[in-house]
Every structure is written in C-alpha cells, then in structure tokens.
XYZ file of N, CA and C in Angstrom:
732
model
N 136.259 -15.848 -17.525
C 134.946 -16.376 -17.175
C 133.949 -16.187 -18.321
N 133.970 -15.015 -18.946
C 133.050 -14.756 -20.063
C 133.360 -15.693 -21.229
N 134.653 -15.929 -21.461
C 135.025 -16.858 -22.532
C 134.535 -18.265 -22.231
N 134.549 -18.651 -20.965
C 134.019 -19.962 -20.570
C 132.515 -20.035 -20.831
N 131.829 -18.919 -20.580
C 130.385 -18.869 -20.844
C 130.117 -19.012 -22.335
N 130.917 -18.318 -23.157
C 130.758 -18.429 -24.613
C 130.993 -19.875 -25.067
N 132.063 -20.470 -24.560
C 132.401 -21.846 -24.945
C 131.271 -22.802 -24.564
N 130.800 -22.670 -23.337
C 129.703 -23.510 -22.869
C 128.471 -23.327 -23.746
N 128.146 -22.088 -24.069
C 126.934 -21.784 -24.838
C 127.030 -22.294 -26.278
N 128.205 -22.189 -26.870
C 128.405 -22.705 -28.227
C 128.197 -24.221 -28.275
N 128.698 -24.906 -27.271
C 128.558 -26.367 -27.220
C 127.137 -26.777 -26.833
N 126.566 -26.062 -25.886
C 125.223 -26.377 -25.396
C 124.182 -26.259 -26.514
N 124.331 -25.232 -27.340
C 123.346 -24.964 -28.393
C 123.339 -26.027 -29.477
N 124.413 -26.802 -29.575
C 124.521 -27.821 -30.626
C 124.244 -29.227 -30.101
N 123.638 -29.334 -28.920
C 123.434 -30.646 -28.296
C 122.422 -31.521 -29.031
N 121.420 -30.903 -29.662
C 120.331 -31.703 -30.218
C 119.865 -31.110 -31.546
N 120.265 -31.727 -32.654
C 119.894 -31.240 -33.980
C 118.380 -31.300 -34.189
N 117.743 -32.327 -33.631
C 116.296 -32.471 -33.779
C 115.564 -31.264 -33.198
N 116.009 -30.814 -32.022
C 115.397 -29.642 -31.399
C 115.604 -28.404 -32.251
N 116.801 -28.274 -32.827
C 117.074 -27.133 -33.701
C 116.123 -27.122 -34.894
N 115.858 -28.294 -35.463
C 114.971 -28.376 -36.621
C 113.527 -28.072 -36.238
N 113.105 -28.541 -35.062
C 111.748 -28.224 -34.589
C 111.611 -26.718 -34.395
N 112.616 -26.099 -33.795
C 112.601 -24.653 -33.636
C 112.651 -23.945 -34.980
N 113.389 -24.554 -35.940
C 113.470 -23.985 -37.279
C 112.114 -23.931 -37.945
N 111.330 -24.990 -37.812
C 109.971 -25.008 -38.358
C 109.136 -23.924 -37.691
N 109.309 -23.769 -36.385
C 108.579 -22.727 -35.654
C 108.989 -21.340 -36.149
N 110.296 -21.154 -36.397
C 110.778 -19.898 -36.975
C 110.098 -19.647 -38.320
N 110.029 -20.684 -39.140
C 109.440 -20.566 -40.474
C 107.977 -20.127 -40.398
N 107.275 -20.591 -39.373
C 105.853 -20.273 -39.209
C 105.623 -19.002 -38.401
N 106.695 -18.326 -37.998
C 106.550 -17.163 -37.122
C 105.858 -15.986 -37.803
N 105.762 -16.015 -39.144
C 105.025 -14.949 -39.830
C 103.543 -14.976 -39.448
N 103.104 -16.101 -38.886
C 101.725 -16.209 -38.403
C 101.567 -15.570 -37.023
N 102.669 -15.056 -36.473
C 102.768 -14.349 -35.194
C 102.664 -15.281 -33.973
N 101.655 -16.118 -33.896
C 101.488 -16.963 -32.716
C 102.696 -17.875 -32.459
N 103.268 -18.520 -33.492
C 104.460 -19.347 -33.235
C 105.641 -18.563 -32.669
N 105.649 -17.246 -32.911
C 106.737 -16.415 -32.387
C 106.798 -16.495 -30.859
N 105.627 -16.581 -30.219
C 105.597 -16.661 -28.762
C 106.153 -17.992 -28.270
N 105.998 -19.035 -29.087
C 106.585 -20.326 -28.719
C 108.113 -20.247 -28.749
N 108.643 -19.497 -29.716
C 110.093 -19.323 -29.814
C 110.621 -18.636 -28.558
N 109.946 -17.532 -28.173
C 110.374 -16.817 -26.967
C 110.142 -17.664 -25.720
N 109.073 -18.477 -25.725
C 108.821 -19.360 -24.595
C 109.910 -20.403 -24.446
N 110.374 -20.940 -25.577
C 111.456 -21.927 -25.525
C 112.760 -21.272 -25.058
N 113.026 -20.060 -25.564
C 114.246 -19.364 -25.145
C 114.221 -19.109 -23.635
N 113.016 -18.870 -23.107
C 112.880 -18.665 -21.664
C 113.222 -19.943 -20.901
N 112.817 -21.076 -21.446
C 113.153 -22.358 -20.801
C 114.662 -22.568 -20.762
N 115.335 -22.180 -21.837
C 116.800 -22.291 -21.871
C 117.412 -21.401 -20.790
N 116.904 -20.166 -20.687
C 117.403 -19.243 -19.663
C 117.181 -19.808 -18.269
N 116.000 -20.393 -18.058
C 115.668 -20.924 -16.738
C 116.590 -22.086 -16.365
N 116.820 -22.999 -17.305
C 117.746 -24.108 -17.043
C 119.147 -23.580 -16.747
N 119.549 -22.537 -17.469
C 120.890 -21.975 -17.304
C 121.033 -21.264 -15.964
N 119.969 -20.558 -15.548
C 119.995 -19.876 -14.251
C 120.137 -20.887 -13.121
N 119.518 -22.040 -13.303
C 119.561 -23.075 -12.269
C 120.754 -24.019 -12.435
N 121.531 -23.842 -13.535
C 122.654 -24.728 -13.812
C 123.987 -24.085 -13.527
N 125.003 -24.545 -14.243
C 126.346 -24.024 -14.035
C 127.153 -24.124 -15.336
N 128.214 -23.317 -15.405
C 129.071 -23.310 -16.585
C 129.747 -24.663 -16.748
N 129.744 -25.157 -17.992
C 130.346 -26.446 -18.331
C 129.722 -27.608 -17.553
N 128.458 -27.444 -17.196
C 127.735 -28.523 -16.547
C 127.119 -29.442 -17.593
N 126.265 -30.329 -17.145
C 125.615 -31.272 -18.063
C 124.141 -30.938 -18.252
N 123.830 -29.646 -18.276
C 122.440 -29.228 -18.434
C 121.899 -29.677 -19.794
N 120.722 -30.289 -19.819
C 120.126 -30.714 -21.093
C 119.378 -29.569 -21.754
N 119.174 -29.672 -23.044
C 118.281 -28.734 -23.707
C 116.855 -29.023 -23.237
N 116.050 -27.985 -23.012
C 114.672 -28.227 -22.574
C 113.856 -28.903 -23.668
N 112.849 -29.651 -23.254
C 111.973 -30.317 -24.220
C 111.018 -29.298 -24.847
N 110.673 -29.556 -26.097
C 109.703 -28.698 -26.789
C 108.318 -29.319 -26.570
N 107.773 -29.121 -25.364
C 106.481 -29.710 -25.024
C 105.700 -28.733 -24.146
N 104.539 -29.181 -23.634
C 103.684 -28.293 -22.843
C 103.514 -26.945 -23.563
N 102.954 -27.028 -24.758
C 102.875 -25.879 -25.656
C 102.179 -24.678 -25.019
N 101.110 -24.910 -24.274
C 100.373 -23.796 -23.685
C 101.245 -23.043 -22.677
N 101.938 -23.798 -21.820
C 102.841 -23.156 -20.850
C 103.946 -22.387 -21.569
N 104.471 -22.981 -22.622
C 105.526 -22.323 -23.392
C 105.006 -21.037 -24.040
N 103.789 -21.101 -24.538
C 103.163 -19.936 -25.180
C 102.998 -18.802 -24.162
N 102.527 -19.134 -22.970
C 102.334 -18.132 -21.922
C 103.679 -17.515 -21.520
N 104.696 -18.357 -21.373
C 106.034 -17.846 -21.049
C 106.537 -16.907 -22.143
N 106.244 -17.269 -23.392
C 106.656 -16.427 -24.515
C 106.004 -15.062 -24.470
N 104.729 -15.022 -24.114
C 104.025 -13.742 -23.993
C 104.678 -12.881 -22.914
N 105.019 -13.507 -21.797
C 105.650 -12.771 -20.694
C 107.007 -12.202 -21.115
N 107.777 -12.998 -21.834
C 109.096 -12.535 -22.282
C 108.956 -11.369 -23.265
N 108.036 -11.478 -24.209
C 107.812 -10.395 -25.176
C 107.377 -9.121 -24.463
N 106.509 -9.258 -23.458
C 106.073 -8.095 -22.677
C 107.263 -7.421 -21.999
N 108.148 -8.218 -21.448
C 109.335 -7.664 -20.781
C 110.165 -6.859 -21.770
N 110.437 -7.437 -22.934
C 111.240 -6.736 -23.937
C 110.566 -5.444 -24.399
N 109.269 -5.512 -24.674
C 108.546 -4.343 -25.180
C 108.490 -3.223 -24.151
N 108.219 -3.574 -22.909
C 108.098 -2.551 -21.860
C 109.432 -1.851 -21.631
N 110.524 -2.611 -21.676
C 111.836 -1.988 -21.500
C 112.201 -1.085 -22.677
N 111.628 -1.356 -23.830
C 111.933 -0.535 -25.014
C 111.061 0.714 -25.108
N 110.064 0.821 -24.238
C 109.151 1.967 -24.306
C 109.889 3.283 -24.102
N 110.764 3.327 -23.092
C 111.477 4.579 -22.784
C 112.344 5.050 -23.961
N 113.226 4.191 -24.534
C 114.001 4.646 -25.701
C 113.104 5.093 -26.852
N 111.992 4.395 -27.067
C 111.076 4.753 -28.148
C 110.470 6.136 -27.908
N 110.011 6.404 -26.678
C 109.414 7.701 -26.354
C 110.435 8.816 -26.495
N 111.647 8.574 -26.015
C 112.714 9.582 -26.114
C 113.000 9.933 -27.565
N 113.075 8.916 -28.425
C 113.345 9.164 -29.838
C 112.214 9.968 -30.479
N 110.967 9.606 -30.166
C 109.810 10.322 -30.716
C 109.817 11.782 -30.272
N 110.153 12.027 -29.008
C 110.193 13.401 -28.496
C 111.260 14.229 -29.206
N 112.452 13.641 -29.370
C 113.516 14.357 -30.081
C 113.109 14.621 -31.535
N 112.467 13.645 -32.174
C 112.035 13.817 -33.564
C 110.998 14.916 -33.673
N 110.061 14.962 -32.726
C 109.002 15.972 -32.762
C 109.558 17.373 -32.538
N 110.445 17.494 -31.536
C 111.020 18.806 -31.223
C 111.927 19.289 -32.353
N 112.762 18.402 -32.868
C 113.700 18.793 -33.924
C 112.975 19.198 -35.206
N 111.859 18.520 -35.528
C 111.114 18.861 -36.740
C 110.473 20.237 -36.629
N 110.185 20.657 -35.394
C 109.588 21.978 -35.200
C 110.634 23.089 -35.282
N 111.905 22.712 -35.089
C 112.979 23.712 -35.141
C 113.394 23.984 -36.582
N 113.683 22.917 -37.320
C 114.104 23.034 -38.709
C 115.549 23.479 -38.845
N 116.051 23.469 -40.072
C 117.397 23.934 -40.359
C 118.482 23.084 -39.742
N 119.635 23.734 -39.440
C 120.764 23.008 -38.853
C 120.441 22.505 -37.456
N 119.593 23.257 -36.761
C 119.212 22.848 -35.408
C 118.514 21.505 -35.399
N 117.724 21.234 -36.436
C 117.015 19.959 -36.532
C 117.993 18.796 -36.635
N 118.994 18.944 -37.507
C 119.983 17.879 -37.703
C 120.793 17.636 -36.431
N 121.209 18.725 -35.768
C 122.021 18.606 -34.560
C 121.225 17.937 -33.442
N 119.973 18.364 -33.280
C 119.147 17.796 -32.213
C 118.842 16.321 -32.483
N 118.605 15.974 -33.747
C 118.336 14.581 -34.078
C 119.567 13.710 -33.860
N 120.748 14.277 -34.130
C 121.992 13.541 -33.891
C 122.155 13.251 -32.398
N 121.889 14.272 -31.577
C 121.972 14.093 -30.123
C 120.930 13.081 -29.669
N 119.721 13.216 -30.205
C 118.640 12.296 -29.848
C 118.956 10.865 -30.228
N 119.601 10.696 -31.377
C 119.943 9.342 -31.838
C 120.976 8.695 -30.926
N 121.969 9.484 -30.504
C 122.998 8.958 -29.600
C 122.374 8.558 -28.266
N 121.533 9.439 -27.732
C 120.871 9.143 -26.454
C 119.988 7.912 -26.585
N 119.289 7.790 -27.712
C 118.414 6.638 -27.931
C 119.207 5.335 -27.982
N 120.349 5.353 -28.666
C 121.193 4.156 -28.754
C 121.674 3.740 -27.362
N 122.096 4.723 -26.554
C 122.548 4.431 -25.185
C 121.406 3.831 -24.373
N 120.220 4.402 -24.514
C 119.059 3.899 -23.775
C 118.656 2.499 -24.249
N 118.807 2.240 -25.545
C 118.492 0.904 -26.068
C 119.456 -0.131 -25.493
N 120.736 0.221 -25.415
C 121.722 -0.690 -24.816
C 121.379 -0.972 -23.353
N 121.004 0.089 -22.640
C 120.628 -0.063 -21.239
C 119.374 -0.924 -21.105
N 118.385 -0.663 -21.979
C 117.136 -1.433 -21.950
C 117.389 -2.890 -22.308
N 118.304 -3.125 -23.252
C 118.638 -4.488 -23.669
C 119.216 -5.285 -22.504
N 120.196 -4.687 -21.815
C 120.824 -5.374 -20.694
C 119.821 -5.582 -19.559
N 119.025 -4.550 -19.265
C 118.027 -4.655 -18.207
C 117.004 -5.741 -18.525
N 116.573 -5.814 -19.779
C 115.555 -6.804 -20.151
C 116.108 -8.223 -20.082
N 117.357 -8.416 -20.509
C 117.956 -9.751 -20.455
C 118.129 -10.211 -19.006
N 118.628 -9.317 -18.154
C 118.746 -9.650 -16.739
C 117.361 -9.769 -16.102
N 116.414 -8.980 -16.599
C 115.054 -9.040 -16.079
C 114.410 -10.390 -16.334
N 114.573 -10.918 -17.547
C 114.029 -12.239 -17.879
C 114.693 -13.308 -17.023
N 116.010 -13.212 -16.860
C 116.733 -14.186 -16.025
C 116.287 -14.079 -14.565
N 116.035 -12.850 -14.109
C 115.584 -12.638 -12.733
C 114.186 -13.229 -12.543
N 113.359 -13.112 -13.548
C 112.026 -13.716 -13.505
C 112.146 -15.235 -13.421
N 113.038 -15.803 -14.219
C 113.237 -17.258 -14.219
C 113.784 -17.754 -12.887
N 114.561 -16.905 -12.221
C 115.180 -17.286 -10.962
C 114.244 -17.104 -9.763
N 113.082 -16.499 -10.014
C 112.159 -16.199 -8.922
C 110.748 -16.710 -9.213
N 110.679 -17.999 -9.543
C 109.386 -18.643 -9.694
C 108.527 -18.129 -10.828
N 109.148 -17.627 -11.909
C 108.425 -17.148 -13.097
C 107.543 -15.938 -12.794
N 107.897 -15.181 -11.762
C 107.121 -14.003 -11.396
C 107.412 -12.847 -12.345
N 106.401 -12.417 -13.086
C 106.590 -11.343 -14.066
C 107.020 -10.048 -13.382
N 106.516 -9.797 -12.191
C 106.867 -8.562 -11.479
C 108.359 -8.482 -11.193
N 109.014 -9.655 -11.021
C 110.451 -9.670 -10.746
C 111.270 -9.197 -11.944
N 110.698 -9.288 -13.133
C 111.402 -8.817 -14.328
C 111.503 -7.297 -14.339
N 110.691 -6.641 -13.491
C 110.693 -5.177 -13.422
C 111.080 -4.670 -12.041
N 111.708 -5.534 -11.265
C 112.214 -5.105 -9.959
C 113.562 -4.424 -10.192
N 113.485 -3.158 -10.621
C 114.673 -2.439 -11.084
C 115.776 -2.394 -10.041
N 115.403 -2.209 -8.771
C 116.411 -2.109 -7.716
C 117.224 -3.394 -7.621
N 116.522 -4.532 -7.581
C 117.221 -5.815 -7.475
C 118.039 -6.106 -8.730
N 117.472 -5.816 -9.898
C 118.162 -6.112 -11.160
C 119.429 -5.272 -11.294
N 119.341 -3.997 -10.942
C 120.519 -3.127 -11.025
C 121.601 -3.601 -10.057
N 121.196 -4.050 -8.872
C 122.169 -4.580 -7.906
C 122.849 -5.833 -8.456
N 122.082 -6.679 -9.153
C 122.649 -7.889 -9.747
C 123.640 -7.526 -10.847
N 123.269 -6.547 -11.686
C 124.175 -6.099 -12.754
C 125.465 -5.539 -12.153
N 125.339 -4.775 -11.069
C 126.524 -4.244 -10.398
C 127.385 -5.376 -9.846
N 126.708 -6.411 -9.319
C 127.428 -7.552 -8.756
C 128.203 -8.295 -9.843
N 127.553 -8.485 -10.992
C 128.223 -9.140 -12.120
C 129.306 -8.235 -12.685
N 129.009 -6.929 -12.693
C 129.925 -5.946 -13.256
C 129.304 -5.295 -14.473
N 129.123 -3.976 -14.422
C 128.482 -3.274 -15.540
C 129.290 -3.442 -16.818
N 130.601 -3.234 -16.720
C 131.470 -3.365 -17.896
C 131.478 -4.796 -18.414
N 131.544 -5.759 -17.487
C 131.543 -7.168 -17.879
C 130.228 -7.535 -18.573
N 129.111 -7.053 -18.037
C 127.796 -7.359 -18.617
C 127.671 -6.760 -20.008
N 128.043 -5.482 -20.133
C 127.962 -4.808 -21.427
C 128.872 -5.492 -22.436
N 130.105 -5.785 -22.010
C 131.058 -6.443 -22.906
C 130.595 -7.820 -23.324
N 129.960 -8.553 -22.382
C 129.481 -9.904 -22.682
C 128.409 -9.877 -23.754
N 127.496 -8.927 -23.659
C 126.402 -8.870 -24.640
C 126.857 -8.299 -25.983
N 127.798 -7.365 -25.947
C 128.351 -6.868 -27.210
C 129.121 -7.990 -27.905
N 129.918 -8.730 -27.126
C 130.644 -9.864 -27.690
C 129.711 -10.926 -28.226
N 128.615 -11.170 -27.512
C 127.621 -12.145 -27.964
C 127.019 -11.737 -29.300
N 126.712 -10.450 -29.445
C 126.164 -9.939 -30.705
C 127.145 -10.147 -31.855
N 128.416 -9.872 -31.588
C 129.451 -10.041 -32.611
C 129.595 -11.512 -32.999
N 129.586 -12.400 -32.003
C 129.714 -13.838 -32.276
C 128.553 -14.337 -33.126
N 127.338 -13.952 -32.761
C 126.158 -14.390 -33.518
C 126.198 -13.868 -34.948
N 126.587 -12.597 -35.107
C 126.692 -12.023 -36.457
C 127.757 -12.757 -37.262
N 128.863 -13.117 -36.614
C 129.948 -13.835 -37.296
C 129.487 -15.224 -37.731
N 128.711 -15.897 -36.879
C 128.203 -17.227 -37.233
C 127.320 -17.140 -38.469
N 126.418 -16.173 -38.479
C 125.547 -15.974 -39.640
C 126.375 -15.721 -40.901
N 127.342 -14.807 -40.784
C 128.136 -14.418 -41.949
C 128.968 -15.576 -42.477
N 129.635 -16.300 -41.574
C 130.518 -17.398 -41.994
C 129.722 -18.508 -42.677
N 128.606 -18.913 -42.055
C 127.807 -20.003 -42.633
C 127.228 -19.590 -43.979
N 126.695 -18.385 -44.032
C 126.078 -17.900 -45.271
C 127.110 -17.809 -46.398
N 128.250 -17.197 -46.103
C 129.283 -17.027 -47.128
C 129.897 -18.365 -47.534
N 130.028 -19.297 -46.586
C 130.591 -20.604 -46.897
C 129.691 -21.350 -47.882
N 128.389 -21.310 -47.633
C 127.452 -21.986 -48.539
C 127.476 -21.330 -49.914
N 127.474 -20.003 -49.950
C 127.519 -19.309 -51.238
C 128.832 -19.588 -51.969
N 129.927 -19.706 -51.205
C 131.213 -19.995 -51.831
C 131.195 -21.365 -52.503
N 130.664 -22.364 -51.788
C 130.609 -23.725 -52.335
C 129.761 -23.754 -53.603
N 128.578 -23.183 -53.533
C 127.700 -23.185 -54.700
C 128.247 -22.272 -55.800
N 128.906 -21.190 -55.376
C 129.505 -20.299 -56.373
C 130.628 -20.985 -57.126
N 131.405 -21.787 -56.421
C 132.492 -22.531 -57.062
C 131.939 -23.475 -58.132
N 130.887 -24.229 -57.762
C 130.286 -25.136 -58.736
C 129.632 -24.369 -59.885
N 129.079 -23.189 -59.535
C 128.462 -22.371 -60.584
C 129.487 -21.882 -61.588
N 130.637 -21.416 -61.081
C 131.701 -20.944 -61.972
C 132.244 -22.101 -62.804
N 132.431 -23.265 -62.147
C 132.946 -24.433 -62.852
C 131.993 -24.835 -63.979
N 130.689 -24.827 -63.677
C 129.695 -25.173 -64.698
C 129.688 -24.145 -65.816
N 129.869 -22.859 -65.426
C 129.882 -21.800 -66.432
C 131.052 -21.937 -67.392
N 132.211 -22.382 -66.882
C 133.379 -22.555 -67.753
C 133.169 -23.678 -68.765
N 132.238 -24.585 -68.431
C 131.933 -25.678 -69.359
C 130.873 -25.279 -70.386
N 130.407 -24.034 -70.260
C 129.435 -23.545 -71.243
C 127.982 -23.682 -70.831
N 127.734 -24.130 -69.626
C 126.353 -24.288 -69.164
C 125.949 -23.037 -68.374
N 125.713 -21.943 -69.079
C 125.440 -20.663 -68.418
C 124.151 -20.690 -67.605
N 123.093 -21.269 -68.175
C 121.825 -21.330 -67.457
C 121.946 -22.211 -66.213
N 122.670 -23.311 -66.340
C 122.875 -24.198 -65.202
C 123.676 -23.490 -64.108
N 124.688 -22.709 -64.524
C 125.503 -21.967 -63.565
C 124.649 -20.967 -62.797
N 123.772 -20.274 -63.521
C 122.868 -19.319 -62.866
C 121.939 -20.015 -61.890
N 121.441 -21.185 -62.273
C 120.560 -21.951 -61.395
C 121.264 -22.387 -60.130
N 122.545 -22.751 -60.255
C 123.324 -23.177 -59.080
C 123.510 -22.015 -58.119
N 123.783 -20.824 -58.654
C 123.917 -19.647 -57.805
C 122.625 -19.377 -57.038
N 121.504 -19.429 -57.730
C 120.205 -19.176 -57.104
C 119.910 -20.239 -56.047
N 120.184 -21.519 -56.398
C 119.959 -22.613 -55.447
C 120.804 -22.411 -54.193
N 122.042 -21.980 -54.378
C 122.925 -21.734 -53.246
C 122.382 -20.669 -52.323
N 121.819 -19.617 -52.912
C 121.255 -18.532 -52.098
C 120.081 -19.036 -51.264
N 119.179 -19.794 -51.890
C 118.001 -20.277 -51.179
C 118.366 -21.314 -50.112
N 119.333 -22.165 -50.408
C 119.771 -23.146 -49.413
C 120.409 -22.433 -48.219
N 121.206 -21.409 -48.506
C 121.808 -20.622 -47.425
C 120.714 -19.981 -46.569
N 119.679 -19.467 -47.214
C 118.569 -18.839 -46.487
C 117.894 -19.849 -45.553
N 117.632 -21.041 -46.060
C 116.932 -22.039 -45.254
C 117.822 -22.585 -44.134
N 119.122 -22.656 -44.374
C 120.043 -23.063 -43.310
C 120.040 -22.011 -42.194
N 120.019 -20.734 -42.592
C 119.928 -19.653 -41.607
C 118.652 -19.786 -40.785
N 117.569 -20.079 -41.477
C 116.254 -20.118 -40.842
C 116.078 -21.339 -39.947
N 116.440 -22.508 -40.448
C 116.130 -23.750 -39.747
C 117.204 -24.204 -38.759
N 118.430 -23.711 -38.917
C 119.496 -24.180 -38.025
C 120.201 -23.025 -37.306
N 120.723 -22.075 -38.059
C 121.527 -21.013 -37.452
C 120.676 -20.115 -36.558
N 119.469 -19.770 -37.002
C 118.590 -18.933 -36.189
C 118.287 -19.557 -34.836
N 117.777 -20.795 -34.803
C 117.540 -21.455 -33.514
C 118.815 -21.623 -32.684
N 119.922 -21.930 -33.354
C 121.185 -22.135 -32.651
C 121.611 -20.866 -31.911
N 121.584 -19.731 -32.589
C 122.006 -18.477 -31.959
C 121.013 -18.026 -30.895
N 119.726 -18.341 -31.089
C 118.723 -17.999 -30.078
C 118.999 -18.751 -28.782
N 119.270 -20.054 -28.903
C 119.587 -20.860 -27.720
C 120.868 -20.339 -27.069
N 121.843 -20.001 -27.894
C 123.113 -19.504 -27.372
C 122.918 -18.215 -26.574
N 122.134 -17.291 -27.101
C 121.889 -16.030 -26.404
C 121.198 -16.261 -25.064
N 120.223 -17.153 -25.046
C 119.498 -17.437 -23.807
C 120.409 -18.118 -22.787
N 121.263 -18.989 -23.275
C 122.220 -19.681 -22.396
C 123.197 -18.677 -21.775
N 123.738 -17.796 -22.591
C 124.656 -16.773 -22.089
C 123.958 -15.912 -21.047
N 122.717 -15.545 -21.325
C 121.968 -14.697 -20.402
C 121.815 -15.346 -19.033
N 121.451 -16.621 -19.022
C 121.280 -17.322 -17.752
C 122.583 -17.508 -16.995
N 123.634 -17.889 -17.698
C 124.931 -18.121 -17.051
C 125.546 -16.820 -16.548
N 125.371 -15.750 -17.314
C 125.891 -14.441 -16.885
C 125.193 -13.988 -15.615
N 123.893 -14.212 -15.546
C 123.116 -13.872 -14.359
C 123.665 -14.612 -13.144
N 124.108 -15.831 -13.344
C 124.616 -16.667 -12.252
C 125.922 -16.157 -11.648
N 126.567 -15.201 -12.307
C 127.832 -14.687 -11.801
C 127.649 -13.711 -10.644
N 126.398 -13.313 -10.381
C 126.178 -12.334 -9.305
C 126.387 -12.975 -7.924
C-alpha cells in the first residue's frame, strides 16, 4: 500500500509542468519571506485534495489562485509545524543549559543523551504535524483540529505507527535521492563536455562549462525539483492519512 502511495505521488507531482514553474518562481522569491507562506498554502491544497481523493485516482493538481486564501492557509500550516517543534526545541535547550553547568565528561554524556531524545521528539513532532495538517484539511480547515492530539494519535494508531514512521522515512530518502540523481546527472553531462573541451586545449572554456553546469543544476533544483518534491510530500501525507 505504501508503495502504491509513492507511485501515485511520483506521478501526481509531474502532472503539470507549468504549475511546477510557477511554484519554482515562488520558491525563488521565498527569501522575501511572504512568498514562503504561499508555498505552504499550496502544499496544504495538495494535502486537502489528497485527503478527499484516493490512491491512483484522477485528482487534479490544485490551481495556483485565490492568493489571499492560500496565504492564510500557509500561515496556518507554518504555525502547526512551529508549535509541534516547540517541545523538541525546549528539551534541547534544557539539556544544553544543564550540561554546560556540569562541565567535563558529564557535559558530553548529557548532551549526547539530550541529542538522542531531541531527535526522537523531532521525529514524533514531524509525524504529528503532518497528520495534524491532514486532520485540519479533513475537518473544514479548522486549525484547532491540527492540535487535537487524542484524535490524531488514534488516527496514527489506525494507520499504524510503524507504517507511518516507515512511510515518512522512506519519503525522505526518495526526495533526497531525487535531488542527488538530478543534480549529479546535470553535473555529469556538463562535466563530460567540460573535460572534452579541456582535452582540446580550451581550459577557460572547460572551466566555464563546469560553472555553468553547477548553476543550471541549482536552478533546476529550485524551479522544478523543489516544487516537485514538495507536492509529492503533501500528496503522500494526504493519502497516508486516508488509510485510517
């Protein structure tokens, strides 16, 4: 079932190149901060369509319109993520403060324990926040539903704790692999031409080709791969929620 979700999400995310490019421009402008909320707002729309859809269905990609509504949804999604991360952040700060007051070997040991606990809490917060956003989408966009811990935990249990954790770990690996493969493939192509040019004695041209390859790879990551993996993650989140 999880493999079917991955397959569906990989295909779904590639449905509309134009949408990917529009999202890519938004990614590019995210350093201005405000466009970042539009990105999260769009990802929320994908989750909402997925929660209301089905695996291997004919769900369309959401339109990039109604900017104000999308912006508001983005703010809500960011709030959900930040609030769920508060506990791991506080725990890490407490361990850091206590360990620094101890000093010596005790400091290192306590920080190691604190780091492990923080990582576990981050994983828990990550899963809770993803299911929380999907739960919000499934309940009339109610922000309070994203923090209905009792209902969300019951849904995670229904889907399966191991299945949920494995699905998100696998999703992270897939997204990282997509980034790595595309980036290395582009560098390989440009590197090949760079080496070929270098063998002909055009050293400066070869160097320019290498640099051009790096920048083109960067922009492909930004304008296509970034939006693609974002849509994929949101799609997986919605479909996984539907398994409860």
